[in-house]
Short mmCIF file of C-alpha atoms and ligand atoms in Angstrom, two decimals:
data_model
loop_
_atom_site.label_atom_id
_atom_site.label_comp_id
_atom_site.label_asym_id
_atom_site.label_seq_id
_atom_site.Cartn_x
_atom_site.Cartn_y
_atom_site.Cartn_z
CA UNK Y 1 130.32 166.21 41.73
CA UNK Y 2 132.18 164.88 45.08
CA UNK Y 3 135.22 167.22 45.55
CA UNK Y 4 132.07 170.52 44.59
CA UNK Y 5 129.89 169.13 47.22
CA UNK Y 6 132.93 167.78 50.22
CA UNK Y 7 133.82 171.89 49.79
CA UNK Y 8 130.44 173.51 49.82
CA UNK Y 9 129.99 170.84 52.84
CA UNK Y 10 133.30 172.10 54.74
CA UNK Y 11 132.47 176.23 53.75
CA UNK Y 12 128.69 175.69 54.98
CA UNK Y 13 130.24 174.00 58.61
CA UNK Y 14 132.80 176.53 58.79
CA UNK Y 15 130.05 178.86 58.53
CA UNK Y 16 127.38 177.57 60.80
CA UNK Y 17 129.90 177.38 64.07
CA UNK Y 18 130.82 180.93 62.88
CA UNK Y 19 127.55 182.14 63.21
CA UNK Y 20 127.08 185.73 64.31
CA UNK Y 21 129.46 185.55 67.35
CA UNK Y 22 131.64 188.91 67.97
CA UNK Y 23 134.35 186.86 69.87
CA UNK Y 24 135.38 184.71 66.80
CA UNK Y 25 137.25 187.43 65.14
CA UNK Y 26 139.38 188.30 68.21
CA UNK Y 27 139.89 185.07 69.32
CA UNK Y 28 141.03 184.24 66.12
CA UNK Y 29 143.97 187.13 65.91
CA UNK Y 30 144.85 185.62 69.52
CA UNK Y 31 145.23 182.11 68.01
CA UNK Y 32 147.07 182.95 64.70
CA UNK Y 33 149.29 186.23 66.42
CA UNK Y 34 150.04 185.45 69.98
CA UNK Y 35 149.35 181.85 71.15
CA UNK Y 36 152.56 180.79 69.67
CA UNK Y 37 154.47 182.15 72.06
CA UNK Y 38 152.30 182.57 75.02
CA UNK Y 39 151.15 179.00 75.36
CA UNK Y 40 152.27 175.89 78.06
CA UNK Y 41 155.76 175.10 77.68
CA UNK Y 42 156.48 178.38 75.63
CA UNK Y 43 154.65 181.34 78.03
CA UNK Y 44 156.52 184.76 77.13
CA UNK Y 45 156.58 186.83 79.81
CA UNK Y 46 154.63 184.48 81.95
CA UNK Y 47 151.72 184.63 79.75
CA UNK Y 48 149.71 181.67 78.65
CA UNK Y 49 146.89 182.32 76.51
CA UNK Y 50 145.39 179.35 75.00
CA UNK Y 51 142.42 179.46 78.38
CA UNK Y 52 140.55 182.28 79.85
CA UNK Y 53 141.96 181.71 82.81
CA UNK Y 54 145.03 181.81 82.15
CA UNK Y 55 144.73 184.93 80.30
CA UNK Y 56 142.77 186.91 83.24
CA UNK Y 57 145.44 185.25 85.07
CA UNK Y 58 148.19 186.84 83.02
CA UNK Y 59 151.54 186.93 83.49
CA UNK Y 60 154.68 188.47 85.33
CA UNK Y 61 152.80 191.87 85.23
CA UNK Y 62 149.58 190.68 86.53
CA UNK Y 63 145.93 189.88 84.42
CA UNK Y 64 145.87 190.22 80.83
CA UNK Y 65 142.51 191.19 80.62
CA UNK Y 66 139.72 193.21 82.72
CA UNK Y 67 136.67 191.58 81.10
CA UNK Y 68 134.56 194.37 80.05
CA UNK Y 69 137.69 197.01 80.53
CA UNK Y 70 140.03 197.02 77.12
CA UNK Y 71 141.15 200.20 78.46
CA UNK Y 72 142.67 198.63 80.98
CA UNK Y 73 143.91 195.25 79.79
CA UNK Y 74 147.43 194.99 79.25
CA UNK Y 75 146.36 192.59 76.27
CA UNK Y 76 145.38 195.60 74.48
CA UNK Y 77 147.74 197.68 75.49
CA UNK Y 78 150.66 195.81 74.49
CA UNK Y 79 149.41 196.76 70.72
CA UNK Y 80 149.53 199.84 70.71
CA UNK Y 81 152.49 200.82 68.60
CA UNK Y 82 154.76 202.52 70.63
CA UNK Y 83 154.35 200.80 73.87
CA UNK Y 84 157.07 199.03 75.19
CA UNK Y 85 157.20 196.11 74.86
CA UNK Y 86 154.58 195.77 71.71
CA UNK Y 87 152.97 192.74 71.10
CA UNK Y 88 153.36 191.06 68.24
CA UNK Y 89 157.02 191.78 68.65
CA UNK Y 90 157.94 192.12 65.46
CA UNK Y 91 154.97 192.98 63.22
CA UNK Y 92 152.00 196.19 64.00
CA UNK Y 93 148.47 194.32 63.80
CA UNK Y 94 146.09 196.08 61.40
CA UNK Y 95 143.85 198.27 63.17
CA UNK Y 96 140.73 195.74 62.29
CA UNK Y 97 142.22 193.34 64.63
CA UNK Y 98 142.87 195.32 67.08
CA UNK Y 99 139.42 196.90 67.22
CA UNK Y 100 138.29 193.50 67.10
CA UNK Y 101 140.17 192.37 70.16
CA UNK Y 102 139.02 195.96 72.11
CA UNK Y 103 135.17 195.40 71.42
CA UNK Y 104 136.21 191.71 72.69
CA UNK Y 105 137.34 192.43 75.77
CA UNK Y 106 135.16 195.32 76.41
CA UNK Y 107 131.64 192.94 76.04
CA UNK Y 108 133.33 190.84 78.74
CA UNK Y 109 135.76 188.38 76.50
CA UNK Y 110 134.20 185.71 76.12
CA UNK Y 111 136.14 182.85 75.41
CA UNK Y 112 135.05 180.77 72.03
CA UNK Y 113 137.29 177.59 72.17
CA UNK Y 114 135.32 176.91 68.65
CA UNK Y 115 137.97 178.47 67.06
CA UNK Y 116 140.50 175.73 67.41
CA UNK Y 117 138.45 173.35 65.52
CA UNK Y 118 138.72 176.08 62.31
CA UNK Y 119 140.65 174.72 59.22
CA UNK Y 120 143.41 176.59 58.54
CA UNK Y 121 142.79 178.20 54.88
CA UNK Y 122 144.03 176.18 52.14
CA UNK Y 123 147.27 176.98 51.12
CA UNK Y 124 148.23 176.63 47.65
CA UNK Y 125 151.24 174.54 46.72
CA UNK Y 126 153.19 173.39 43.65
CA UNK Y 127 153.91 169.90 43.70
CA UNK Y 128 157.11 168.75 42.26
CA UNK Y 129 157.67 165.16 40.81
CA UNK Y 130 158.64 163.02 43.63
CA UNK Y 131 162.07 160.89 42.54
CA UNK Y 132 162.13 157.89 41.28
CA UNK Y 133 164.26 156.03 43.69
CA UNK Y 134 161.58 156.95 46.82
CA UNK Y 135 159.61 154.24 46.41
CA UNK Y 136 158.81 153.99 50.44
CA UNK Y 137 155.83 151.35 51.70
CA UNK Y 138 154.72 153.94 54.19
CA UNK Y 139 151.02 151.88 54.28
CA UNK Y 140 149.83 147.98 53.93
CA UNK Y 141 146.43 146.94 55.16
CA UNK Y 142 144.83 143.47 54.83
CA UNK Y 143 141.52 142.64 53.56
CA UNK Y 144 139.40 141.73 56.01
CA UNK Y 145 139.01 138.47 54.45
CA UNK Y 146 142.83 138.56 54.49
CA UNK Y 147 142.81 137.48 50.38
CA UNK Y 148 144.49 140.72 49.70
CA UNK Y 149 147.10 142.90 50.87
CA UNK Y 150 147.18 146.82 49.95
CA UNK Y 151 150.21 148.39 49.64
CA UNK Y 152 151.27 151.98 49.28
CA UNK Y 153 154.31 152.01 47.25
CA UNK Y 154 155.43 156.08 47.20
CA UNK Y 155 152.38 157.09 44.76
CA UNK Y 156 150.99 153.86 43.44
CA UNK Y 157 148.27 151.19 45.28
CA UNK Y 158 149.14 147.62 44.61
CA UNK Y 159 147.36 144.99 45.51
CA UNK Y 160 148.22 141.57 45.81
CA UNK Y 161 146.52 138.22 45.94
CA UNK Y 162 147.26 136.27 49.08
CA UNK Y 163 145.45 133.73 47.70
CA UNK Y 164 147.50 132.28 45.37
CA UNK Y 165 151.21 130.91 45.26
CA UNK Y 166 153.77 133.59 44.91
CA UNK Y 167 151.33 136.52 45.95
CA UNK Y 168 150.89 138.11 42.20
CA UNK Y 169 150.56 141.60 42.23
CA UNK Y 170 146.19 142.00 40.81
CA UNK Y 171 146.10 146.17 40.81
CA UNK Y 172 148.89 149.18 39.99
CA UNK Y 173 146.37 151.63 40.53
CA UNK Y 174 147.56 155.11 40.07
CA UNK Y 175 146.09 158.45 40.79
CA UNK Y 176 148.14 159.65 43.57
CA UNK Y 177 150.57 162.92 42.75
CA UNK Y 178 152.47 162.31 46.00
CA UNK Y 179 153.29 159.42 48.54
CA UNK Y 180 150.18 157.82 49.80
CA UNK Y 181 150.37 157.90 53.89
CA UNK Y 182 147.09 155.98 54.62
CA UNK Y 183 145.31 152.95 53.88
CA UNK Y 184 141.85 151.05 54.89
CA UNK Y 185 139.73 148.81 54.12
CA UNK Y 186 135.97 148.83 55.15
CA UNK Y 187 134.40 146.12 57.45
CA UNK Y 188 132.78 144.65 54.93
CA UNK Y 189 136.29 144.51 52.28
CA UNK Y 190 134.09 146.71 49.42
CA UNK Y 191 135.94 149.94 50.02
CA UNK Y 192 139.23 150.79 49.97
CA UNK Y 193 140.44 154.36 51.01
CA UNK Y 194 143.47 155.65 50.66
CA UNK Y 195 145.66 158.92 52.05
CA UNK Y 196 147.76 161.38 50.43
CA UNK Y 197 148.84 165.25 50.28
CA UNK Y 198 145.13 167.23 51.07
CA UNK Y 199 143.47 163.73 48.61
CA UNK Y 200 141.83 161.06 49.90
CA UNK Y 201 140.37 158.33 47.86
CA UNK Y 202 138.22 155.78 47.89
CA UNK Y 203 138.22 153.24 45.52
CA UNK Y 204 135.60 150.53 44.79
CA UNK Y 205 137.24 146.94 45.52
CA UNK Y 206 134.96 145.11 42.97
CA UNK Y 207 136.10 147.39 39.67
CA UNK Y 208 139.12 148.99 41.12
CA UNK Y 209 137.39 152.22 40.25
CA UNK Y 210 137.90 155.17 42.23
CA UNK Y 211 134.64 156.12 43.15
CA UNK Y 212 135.23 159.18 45.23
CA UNK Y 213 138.12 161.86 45.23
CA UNK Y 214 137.95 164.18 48.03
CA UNK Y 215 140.30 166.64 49.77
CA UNK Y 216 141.76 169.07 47.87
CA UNK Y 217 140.26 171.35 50.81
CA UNK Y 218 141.82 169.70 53.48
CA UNK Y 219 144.87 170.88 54.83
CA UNK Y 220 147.76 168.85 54.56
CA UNK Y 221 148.69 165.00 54.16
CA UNK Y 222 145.92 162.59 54.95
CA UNK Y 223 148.35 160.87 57.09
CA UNK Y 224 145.77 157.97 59.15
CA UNK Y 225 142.75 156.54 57.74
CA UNK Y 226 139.90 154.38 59.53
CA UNK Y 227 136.36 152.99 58.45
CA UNK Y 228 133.42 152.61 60.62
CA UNK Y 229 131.55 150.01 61.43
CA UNK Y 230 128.94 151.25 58.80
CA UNK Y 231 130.95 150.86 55.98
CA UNK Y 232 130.08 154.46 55.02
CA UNK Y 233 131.77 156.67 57.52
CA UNK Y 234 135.34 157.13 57.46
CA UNK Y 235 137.23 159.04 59.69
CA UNK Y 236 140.74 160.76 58.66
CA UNK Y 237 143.02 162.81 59.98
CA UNK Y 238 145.35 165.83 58.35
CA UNK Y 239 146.99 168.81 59.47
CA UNK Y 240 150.07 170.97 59.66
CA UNK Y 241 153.09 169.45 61.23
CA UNK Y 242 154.03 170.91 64.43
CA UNK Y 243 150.69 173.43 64.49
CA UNK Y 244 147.45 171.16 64.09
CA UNK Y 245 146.03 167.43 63.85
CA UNK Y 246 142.31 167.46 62.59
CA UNK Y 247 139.69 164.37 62.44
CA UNK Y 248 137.43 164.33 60.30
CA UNK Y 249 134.33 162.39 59.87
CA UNK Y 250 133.00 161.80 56.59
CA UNK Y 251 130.36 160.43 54.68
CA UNK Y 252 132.09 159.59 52.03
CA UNK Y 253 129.81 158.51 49.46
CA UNK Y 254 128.15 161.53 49.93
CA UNK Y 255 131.23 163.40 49.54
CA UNK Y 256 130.35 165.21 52.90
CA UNK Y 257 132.38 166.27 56.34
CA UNK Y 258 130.00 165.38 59.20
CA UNK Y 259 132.51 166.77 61.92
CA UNK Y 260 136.19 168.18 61.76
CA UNK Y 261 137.65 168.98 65.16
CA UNK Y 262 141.31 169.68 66.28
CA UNK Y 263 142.05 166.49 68.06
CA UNK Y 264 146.36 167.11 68.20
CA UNK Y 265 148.51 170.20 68.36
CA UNK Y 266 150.69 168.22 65.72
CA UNK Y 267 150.60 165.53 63.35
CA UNK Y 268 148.06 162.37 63.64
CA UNK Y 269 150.11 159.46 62.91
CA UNK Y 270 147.72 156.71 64.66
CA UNK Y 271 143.97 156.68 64.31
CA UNK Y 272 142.52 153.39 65.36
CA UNK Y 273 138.40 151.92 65.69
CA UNK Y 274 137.66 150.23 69.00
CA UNK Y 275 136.20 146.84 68.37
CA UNK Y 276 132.76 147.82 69.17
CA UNK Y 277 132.91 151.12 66.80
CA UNK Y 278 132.22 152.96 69.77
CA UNK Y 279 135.54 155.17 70.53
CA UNK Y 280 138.04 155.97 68.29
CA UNK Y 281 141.97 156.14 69.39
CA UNK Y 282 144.56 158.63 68.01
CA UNK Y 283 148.13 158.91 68.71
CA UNK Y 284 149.94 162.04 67.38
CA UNK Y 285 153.50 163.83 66.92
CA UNK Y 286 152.66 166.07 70.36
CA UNK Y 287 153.15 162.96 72.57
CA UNK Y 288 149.80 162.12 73.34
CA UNK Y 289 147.26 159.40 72.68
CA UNK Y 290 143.72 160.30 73.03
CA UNK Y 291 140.08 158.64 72.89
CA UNK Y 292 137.44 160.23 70.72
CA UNK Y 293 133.65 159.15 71.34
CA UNK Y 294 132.77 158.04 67.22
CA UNK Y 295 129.36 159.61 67.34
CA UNK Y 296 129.82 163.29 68.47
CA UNK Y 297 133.89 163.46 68.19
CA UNK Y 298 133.88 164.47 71.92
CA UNK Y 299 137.38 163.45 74.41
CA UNK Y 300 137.21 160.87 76.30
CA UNK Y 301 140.45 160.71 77.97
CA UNK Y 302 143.88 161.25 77.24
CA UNK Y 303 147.28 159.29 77.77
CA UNK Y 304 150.23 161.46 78.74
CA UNK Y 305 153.91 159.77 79.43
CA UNK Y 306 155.58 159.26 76.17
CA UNK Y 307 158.48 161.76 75.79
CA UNK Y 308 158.33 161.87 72.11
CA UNK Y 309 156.19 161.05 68.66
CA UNK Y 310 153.35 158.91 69.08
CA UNK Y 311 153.49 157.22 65.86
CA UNK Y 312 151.42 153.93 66.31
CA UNK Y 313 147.94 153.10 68.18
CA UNK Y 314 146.20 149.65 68.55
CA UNK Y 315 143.31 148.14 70.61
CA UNK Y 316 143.17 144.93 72.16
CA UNK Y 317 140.62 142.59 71.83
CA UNK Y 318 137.72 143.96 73.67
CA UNK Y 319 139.06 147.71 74.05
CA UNK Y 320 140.77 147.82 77.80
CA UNK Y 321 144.07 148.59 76.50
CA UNK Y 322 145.63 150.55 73.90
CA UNK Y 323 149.09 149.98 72.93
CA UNK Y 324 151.25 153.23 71.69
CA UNK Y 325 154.05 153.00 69.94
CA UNK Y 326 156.66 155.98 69.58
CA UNK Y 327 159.98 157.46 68.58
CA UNK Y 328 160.93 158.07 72.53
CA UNK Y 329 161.70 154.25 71.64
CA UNK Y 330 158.65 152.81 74.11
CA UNK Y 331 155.82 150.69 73.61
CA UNK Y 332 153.34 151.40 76.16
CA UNK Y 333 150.01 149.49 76.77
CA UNK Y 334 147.43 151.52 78.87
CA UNK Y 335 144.67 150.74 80.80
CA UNK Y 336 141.70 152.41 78.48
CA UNK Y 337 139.95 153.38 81.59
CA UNK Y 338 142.13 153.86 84.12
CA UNK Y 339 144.35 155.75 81.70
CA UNK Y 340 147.52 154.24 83.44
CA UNK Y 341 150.25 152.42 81.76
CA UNK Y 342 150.13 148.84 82.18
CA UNK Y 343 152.87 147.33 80.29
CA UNK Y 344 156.21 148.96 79.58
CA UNK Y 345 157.49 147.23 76.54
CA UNK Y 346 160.59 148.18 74.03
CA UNK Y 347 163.92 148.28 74.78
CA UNK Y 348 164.58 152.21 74.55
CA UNK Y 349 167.30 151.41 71.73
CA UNK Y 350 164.98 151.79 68.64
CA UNK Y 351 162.16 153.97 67.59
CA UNK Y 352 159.12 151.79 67.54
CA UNK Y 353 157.23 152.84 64.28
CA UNK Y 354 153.97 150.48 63.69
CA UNK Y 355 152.02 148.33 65.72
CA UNK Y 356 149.07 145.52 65.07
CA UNK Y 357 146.78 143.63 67.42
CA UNK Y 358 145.33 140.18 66.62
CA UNK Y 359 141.69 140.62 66.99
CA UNK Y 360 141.78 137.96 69.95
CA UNK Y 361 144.08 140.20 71.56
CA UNK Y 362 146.56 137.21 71.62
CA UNK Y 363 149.52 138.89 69.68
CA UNK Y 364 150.65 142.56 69.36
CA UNK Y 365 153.46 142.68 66.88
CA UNK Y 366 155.62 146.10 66.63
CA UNK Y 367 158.51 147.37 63.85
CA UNK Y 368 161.55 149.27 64.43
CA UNK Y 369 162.88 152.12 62.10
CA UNK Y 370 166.31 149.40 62.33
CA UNK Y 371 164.43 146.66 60.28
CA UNK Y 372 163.77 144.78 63.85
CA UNK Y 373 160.44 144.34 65.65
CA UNK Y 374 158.88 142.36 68.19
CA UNK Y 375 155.93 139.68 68.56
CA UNK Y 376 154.38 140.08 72.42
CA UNK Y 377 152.22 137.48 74.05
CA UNK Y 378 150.91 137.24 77.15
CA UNK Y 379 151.35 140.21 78.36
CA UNK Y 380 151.98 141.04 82.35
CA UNK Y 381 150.68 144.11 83.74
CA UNK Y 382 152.76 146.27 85.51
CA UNK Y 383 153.50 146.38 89.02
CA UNK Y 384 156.10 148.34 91.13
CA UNK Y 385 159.57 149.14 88.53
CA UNK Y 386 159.78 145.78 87.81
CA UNK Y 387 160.32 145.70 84.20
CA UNK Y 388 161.50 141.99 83.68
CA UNK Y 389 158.70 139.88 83.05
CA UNK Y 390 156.46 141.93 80.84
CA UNK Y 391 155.42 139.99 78.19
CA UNK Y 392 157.20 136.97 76.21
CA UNK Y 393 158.86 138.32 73.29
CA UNK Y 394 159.90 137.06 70.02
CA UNK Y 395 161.83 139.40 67.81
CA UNK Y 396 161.67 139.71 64.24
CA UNK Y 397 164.39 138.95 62.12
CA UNK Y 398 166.02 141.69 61.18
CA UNK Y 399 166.02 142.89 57.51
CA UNK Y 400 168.10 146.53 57.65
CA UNK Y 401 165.66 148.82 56.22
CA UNK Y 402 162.90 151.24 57.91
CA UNK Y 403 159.94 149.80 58.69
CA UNK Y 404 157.13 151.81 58.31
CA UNK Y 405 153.74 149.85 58.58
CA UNK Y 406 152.74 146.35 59.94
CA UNK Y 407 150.02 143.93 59.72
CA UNK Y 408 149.23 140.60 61.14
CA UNK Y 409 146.67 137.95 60.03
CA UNK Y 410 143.68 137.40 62.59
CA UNK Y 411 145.92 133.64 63.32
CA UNK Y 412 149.06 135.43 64.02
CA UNK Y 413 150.75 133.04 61.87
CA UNK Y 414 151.69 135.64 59.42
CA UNK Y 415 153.11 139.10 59.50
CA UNK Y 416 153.69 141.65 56.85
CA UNK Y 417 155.57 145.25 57.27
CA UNK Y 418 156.14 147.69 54.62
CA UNK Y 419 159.97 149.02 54.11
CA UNK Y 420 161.66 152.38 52.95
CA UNK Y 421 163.06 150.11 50.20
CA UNK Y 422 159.30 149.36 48.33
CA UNK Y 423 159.81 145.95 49.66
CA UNK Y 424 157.23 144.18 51.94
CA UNK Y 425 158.84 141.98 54.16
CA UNK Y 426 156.91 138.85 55.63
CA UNK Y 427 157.05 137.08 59.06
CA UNK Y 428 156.04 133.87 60.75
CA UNK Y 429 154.10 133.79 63.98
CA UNK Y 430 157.79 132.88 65.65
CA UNK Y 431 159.33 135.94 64.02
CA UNK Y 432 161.59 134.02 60.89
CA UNK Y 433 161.57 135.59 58.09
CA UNK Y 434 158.92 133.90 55.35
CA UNK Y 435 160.26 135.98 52.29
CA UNK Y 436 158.93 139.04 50.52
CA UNK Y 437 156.85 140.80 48.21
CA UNK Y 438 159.25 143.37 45.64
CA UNK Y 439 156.90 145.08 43.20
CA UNK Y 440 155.98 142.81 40.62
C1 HEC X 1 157.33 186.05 68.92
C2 HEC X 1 156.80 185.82 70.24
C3 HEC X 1 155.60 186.61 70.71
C4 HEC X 1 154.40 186.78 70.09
C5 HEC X 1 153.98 186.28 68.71
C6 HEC X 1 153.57 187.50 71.01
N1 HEC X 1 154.25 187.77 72.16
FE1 HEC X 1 153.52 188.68 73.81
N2 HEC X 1 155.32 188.54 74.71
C7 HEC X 1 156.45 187.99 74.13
C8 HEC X 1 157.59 188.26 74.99
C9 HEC X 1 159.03 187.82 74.71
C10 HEC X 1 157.09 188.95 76.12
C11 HEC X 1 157.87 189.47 77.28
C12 HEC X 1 158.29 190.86 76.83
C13 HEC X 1 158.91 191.72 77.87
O1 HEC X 1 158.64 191.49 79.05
O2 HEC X 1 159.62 192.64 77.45
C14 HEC X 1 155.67 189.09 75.90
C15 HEC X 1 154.83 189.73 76.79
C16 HEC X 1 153.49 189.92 76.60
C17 HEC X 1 152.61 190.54 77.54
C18 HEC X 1 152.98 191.05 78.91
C19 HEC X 1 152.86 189.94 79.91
C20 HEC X 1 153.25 190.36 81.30
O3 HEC X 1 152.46 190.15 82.21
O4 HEC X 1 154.36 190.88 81.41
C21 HEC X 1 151.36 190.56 76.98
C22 HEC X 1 150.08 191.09 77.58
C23 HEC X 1 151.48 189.96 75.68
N3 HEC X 1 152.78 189.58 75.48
C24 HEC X 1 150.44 189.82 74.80
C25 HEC X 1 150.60 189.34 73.50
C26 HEC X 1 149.55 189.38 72.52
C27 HEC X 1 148.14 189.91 72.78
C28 HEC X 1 150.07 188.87 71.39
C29 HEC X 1 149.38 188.72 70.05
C30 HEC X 1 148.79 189.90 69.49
C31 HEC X 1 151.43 188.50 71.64
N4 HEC X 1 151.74 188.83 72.95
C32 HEC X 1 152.28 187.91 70.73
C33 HEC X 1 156.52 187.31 72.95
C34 HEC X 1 155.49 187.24 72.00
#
C-alpha cells in the first residue's frame, strides 16, 4: 500500500542518518530552542549559532563553547536555572536536554549539520471546508504534447482539450481536501502529479486514475512539483512557512523518498528541471534561488540579490540563465555559472508572480499579481546601470485579477495564466488577449 510504504520509507531514512551519533540529540535542542534567535540577521546577544564557528566564536561575552569543557561553556551555563540571563528566556529545558547538550560539548561538540535535513514531526491538523467562492487557479501546466492543459481550480483538477474548438473541459477530477498548489506533467505526458496540503498525487493520464497517493507524512503544502527526465522520479518540495523548505526526491511508483534535504529556510515556491535533467533550480520565500545537482541533491550555487519572495524560477534553453521572479517586484535573469545577474527586468511597480521559458529560449513570459505581465525577447545582458535596453517587451493585456501561474506553448504563439477568479486567461504571442477558459 503506497502511503504504508512512502512512511516506513521516510521513518527508515530518518533513522539511518540518525544512526548512533551522540551529537544529534544536542544539536537538535540547539536547532528547535535557540537558533531562532541566535541566527544571521537575528543574533541575541551577539550570538549566532547555526555554525561551529560561530558558536566557539560566541558572542558579546566571548566563545560559547570550550569543546571538550561544558563546565566552562557559557552555552551551558546560560541553562542553568537561576543564572542570569537563562537561556531559553522564557521556558527551563528538561534536564534530558540539557545533559544532552553537556555530554555534547564535553566529547568535543561536534557539529552534525544532518540535523537540518530532519522533517519536522507531523503535526496533526483539522481541516475545515474551504469556501465556496475560493475557487483560485493557483497551478496550470501543459501537456507536453500541448493537447491538454491542467488546471488547479481551489480543490479540483480539470483538464481541458486544446485540441478541439472551444477547449471542452475532458476531467473534474476530485480528491483534493484543500487547494492544490502544484502541478506536472512527466516527459513523456503519462503522469500527472499534483500538490496539495502534506498530499501529493499522481494520477495516470490514460484512465484518469489516481495511481499513487502519498504525503500524509510530509510536512506542509506540496507547494512546487517537477518530473525527471525518467518519468519515474519526481521531485517536490514542502515545508513550514517562514521555518523550512524541503526537496524531496521520490520514486513515486514505488511510493518511496530517495532523498529529503532542507534546501530553503522558508517556503519553496519555484522548483524547476534544467533541460538536460542534470541540476534542478529552486526559488523560495527567504530570497534566494539555488541549484541542486538531481542525482545526490547536493548545492551547486546560490543567487543572492532579490530583497523579497522568490516566487518563480525558469531555465533558458540550454541552462546558462535562470530567470527569478519575485514579490520585491524584479525579474532577474542570472548567469547559471557566473551566478551574476544579467538582465534586470520588471518595472518595480508590481509583484512578479509566475514565469515560463519557451524551450528555444526565445520568449520568457511573466504575470503580475495586477492582472498584467510581460512577453521578453531578445534579451540584452547587463552592463554598467544601464537599465534601458534590456530586452524588447510586450505587455499583456491586462485582465484585473491575480495571476498566479503561467504557461506558454513551445511556439510562443499562445499563453495561458491561471487567475484568483477560477478563470484561465489566454494570450497571443503579441500579448492581446485570445479569450478564456471559465470552468465548464
Ligand atoms: C527568545 C529568544 C532567545 C532564545 C530562544 C534563546 N536565546 Fe540566548 N539570548 C537571547 C538574548 C536576548 C540574549 C542576550 C541576553 C542578555 O545579554 O541579557 C541571549 C544571550 C545568550 C548567550 C550569551 C551570549 C553572550 O556572549 O553574551 C548565550 C550563550 C545564549 N544566549 C545561548 C542560548 C541557548 C543555548 C539557547 C537555547 C537553549 C538560547 N540562547 C535561546 C535570546 C534567546
Amino acid at each position: 500500500m503506497s502511503f504504508r510504504s512512502f512512511a516506513g520509507s521516510l521513518f527508515i531514512l530518518l533513522t539511518l542518518s540518525a544512526r548512533a551519533d551522540s551529537s544529534l540529540p544536542a544539536m537538535r535542542v540547539l536547532r528547535d530552542e535557540c537558533i531562532g534567535c541566535h541566527k544571521p540577521g537575528k543574533a541575541k546577544g551577539g550570538l549566532i549559532l547555526n555554525t561551529r564557528e560561530k558558536m566557539l566564536k560566541g558572542g558579546d561575552n566571548g566563545p560559547s563553547v570550550v569543546p571538550g569543557k561544558a563546565a566552562d561553556s557559557l552555552l551551558l551555563q546560560v541553562l542553568a536555572r537561576d543564572n542570569d540571563p537563562h537561556m531559553p528566556p522564557k521556558k527551563q529545558l528538561d534536564p534530558a536536554a540539557a545533559a544532552a547538550v553537556q555530554a555534547w560539548i564535553n566529547e568535543g561538540a561536534v557539529w552534525n549539520a544532518s540535523v537540518f535535513d530532519e522533517l519536522p514531526a507531523v503535526q496533526p491538523v483539522t481541516l475545515t471546508a474551504m469556501p465556496a467562492s475560493y475557487q483560485p487557479v493557483l497551478a496550470i501546466a501543459l501537456s507536453p504534447d500541448e493537447k491538454s492543459l491542467a488546471v488547479a481550480r481551489a480543490n479540483i483538477l480539470c483538464v481541458y482539450d486544446l485540441t478541439k474548438p472551444g477547449r471542452p473541459l475532458d476531467q473534474h477530477l476530485g480528491g483534493h481536501t484543500e487547494a492544490i498548489q502544484s502541478l506536472a506533467w512527466s516527459p513523456d505526458g503519462k503522469w500527472l502529479a499534483t500538490g496539495g496540503f502534506r498530499c501529493l498525487k499522481v494520477w495516470d493520464v490514460s484512465t484518469w486514475r489516481e495511481v499513487k497517493n502519498l504525503g500524509s507524512s510530509l510536512v506542509g503544502n506540496i507547494t512546487a512539483l517537477a518530473f525527471a527526465q525518467d518519468n519515474t522520479t519526481l521531485f517536490a518540495s514542502d515545508g513550514q512557512p517562514g521555518v523550512s523548505g524541503f526537496i524531496h526526491r521520490i520514486a513515486f511508483e514505488e511510493g518511496k523518498i530517495l532523498a529529503t534535504w532542507k534546501a530553503h529556510e522558508d517556503t519553496i515556491y519555484g522548483l524547476r528541471l534544467s533541460p538536460d535533467g542534470k541540476s534542478l533550480a529552486s526559488g523560495a520565500a527567504d530570497k534566494l534561488a539555488k541549484l541542486w545537482n538531481t542525482a545526490d541533491g547536493k548545492l551547486i550555487a546560490f543567487y543572492e540579490g532579490h530583497t523579497n519572495h522568490v516566487l518563480a524560477v525558469a531555465f533558458n534553453k540550454d541552462a546558462t540563465q535562470l530567470a527569478t521572479a519575485s514579490a520585491d517586484k524584479e525579474v532577474k535573469v542570472w548567469g547559471v555559472s557566473s551566478r551574476e545577474q544579467e538582465v534586470m527586468l520588471g518595472d518595480k511597480k508590481v509583484v512578479y508572480t509566475a514565469l515560463a521559458w519557451t524551450p528555444d529560449g526565445a520568449a520568457l513570459v511573466t504575470t503580475t499579481e495586477k492582472g498584467g505581465g510581460s512577453i521578453y525577447r531578445e534579451l540584452v545582458r547587463h552592463t554598467g546601470d544601464q537599465r534601458s535596453d534590456t530586452a524588447k517587451e510586450q505587455k499583456l493585456e491586462g485582465v484585473n485579477q491575480m495571476l498566479y501561474c503561467v504557461a506558454i506553448t513551445k511556439d510562443a504563439k499562445t499563453i495561458f495564466a491561471g487567475a484568483h477568479d477560477g478563470t484561465v486567461y489566454l494570450w497571443n504571442g503579441s500579448g492581446r488577449s485570445a479569450g478564456k477558459i471559465v470552468e465548464r
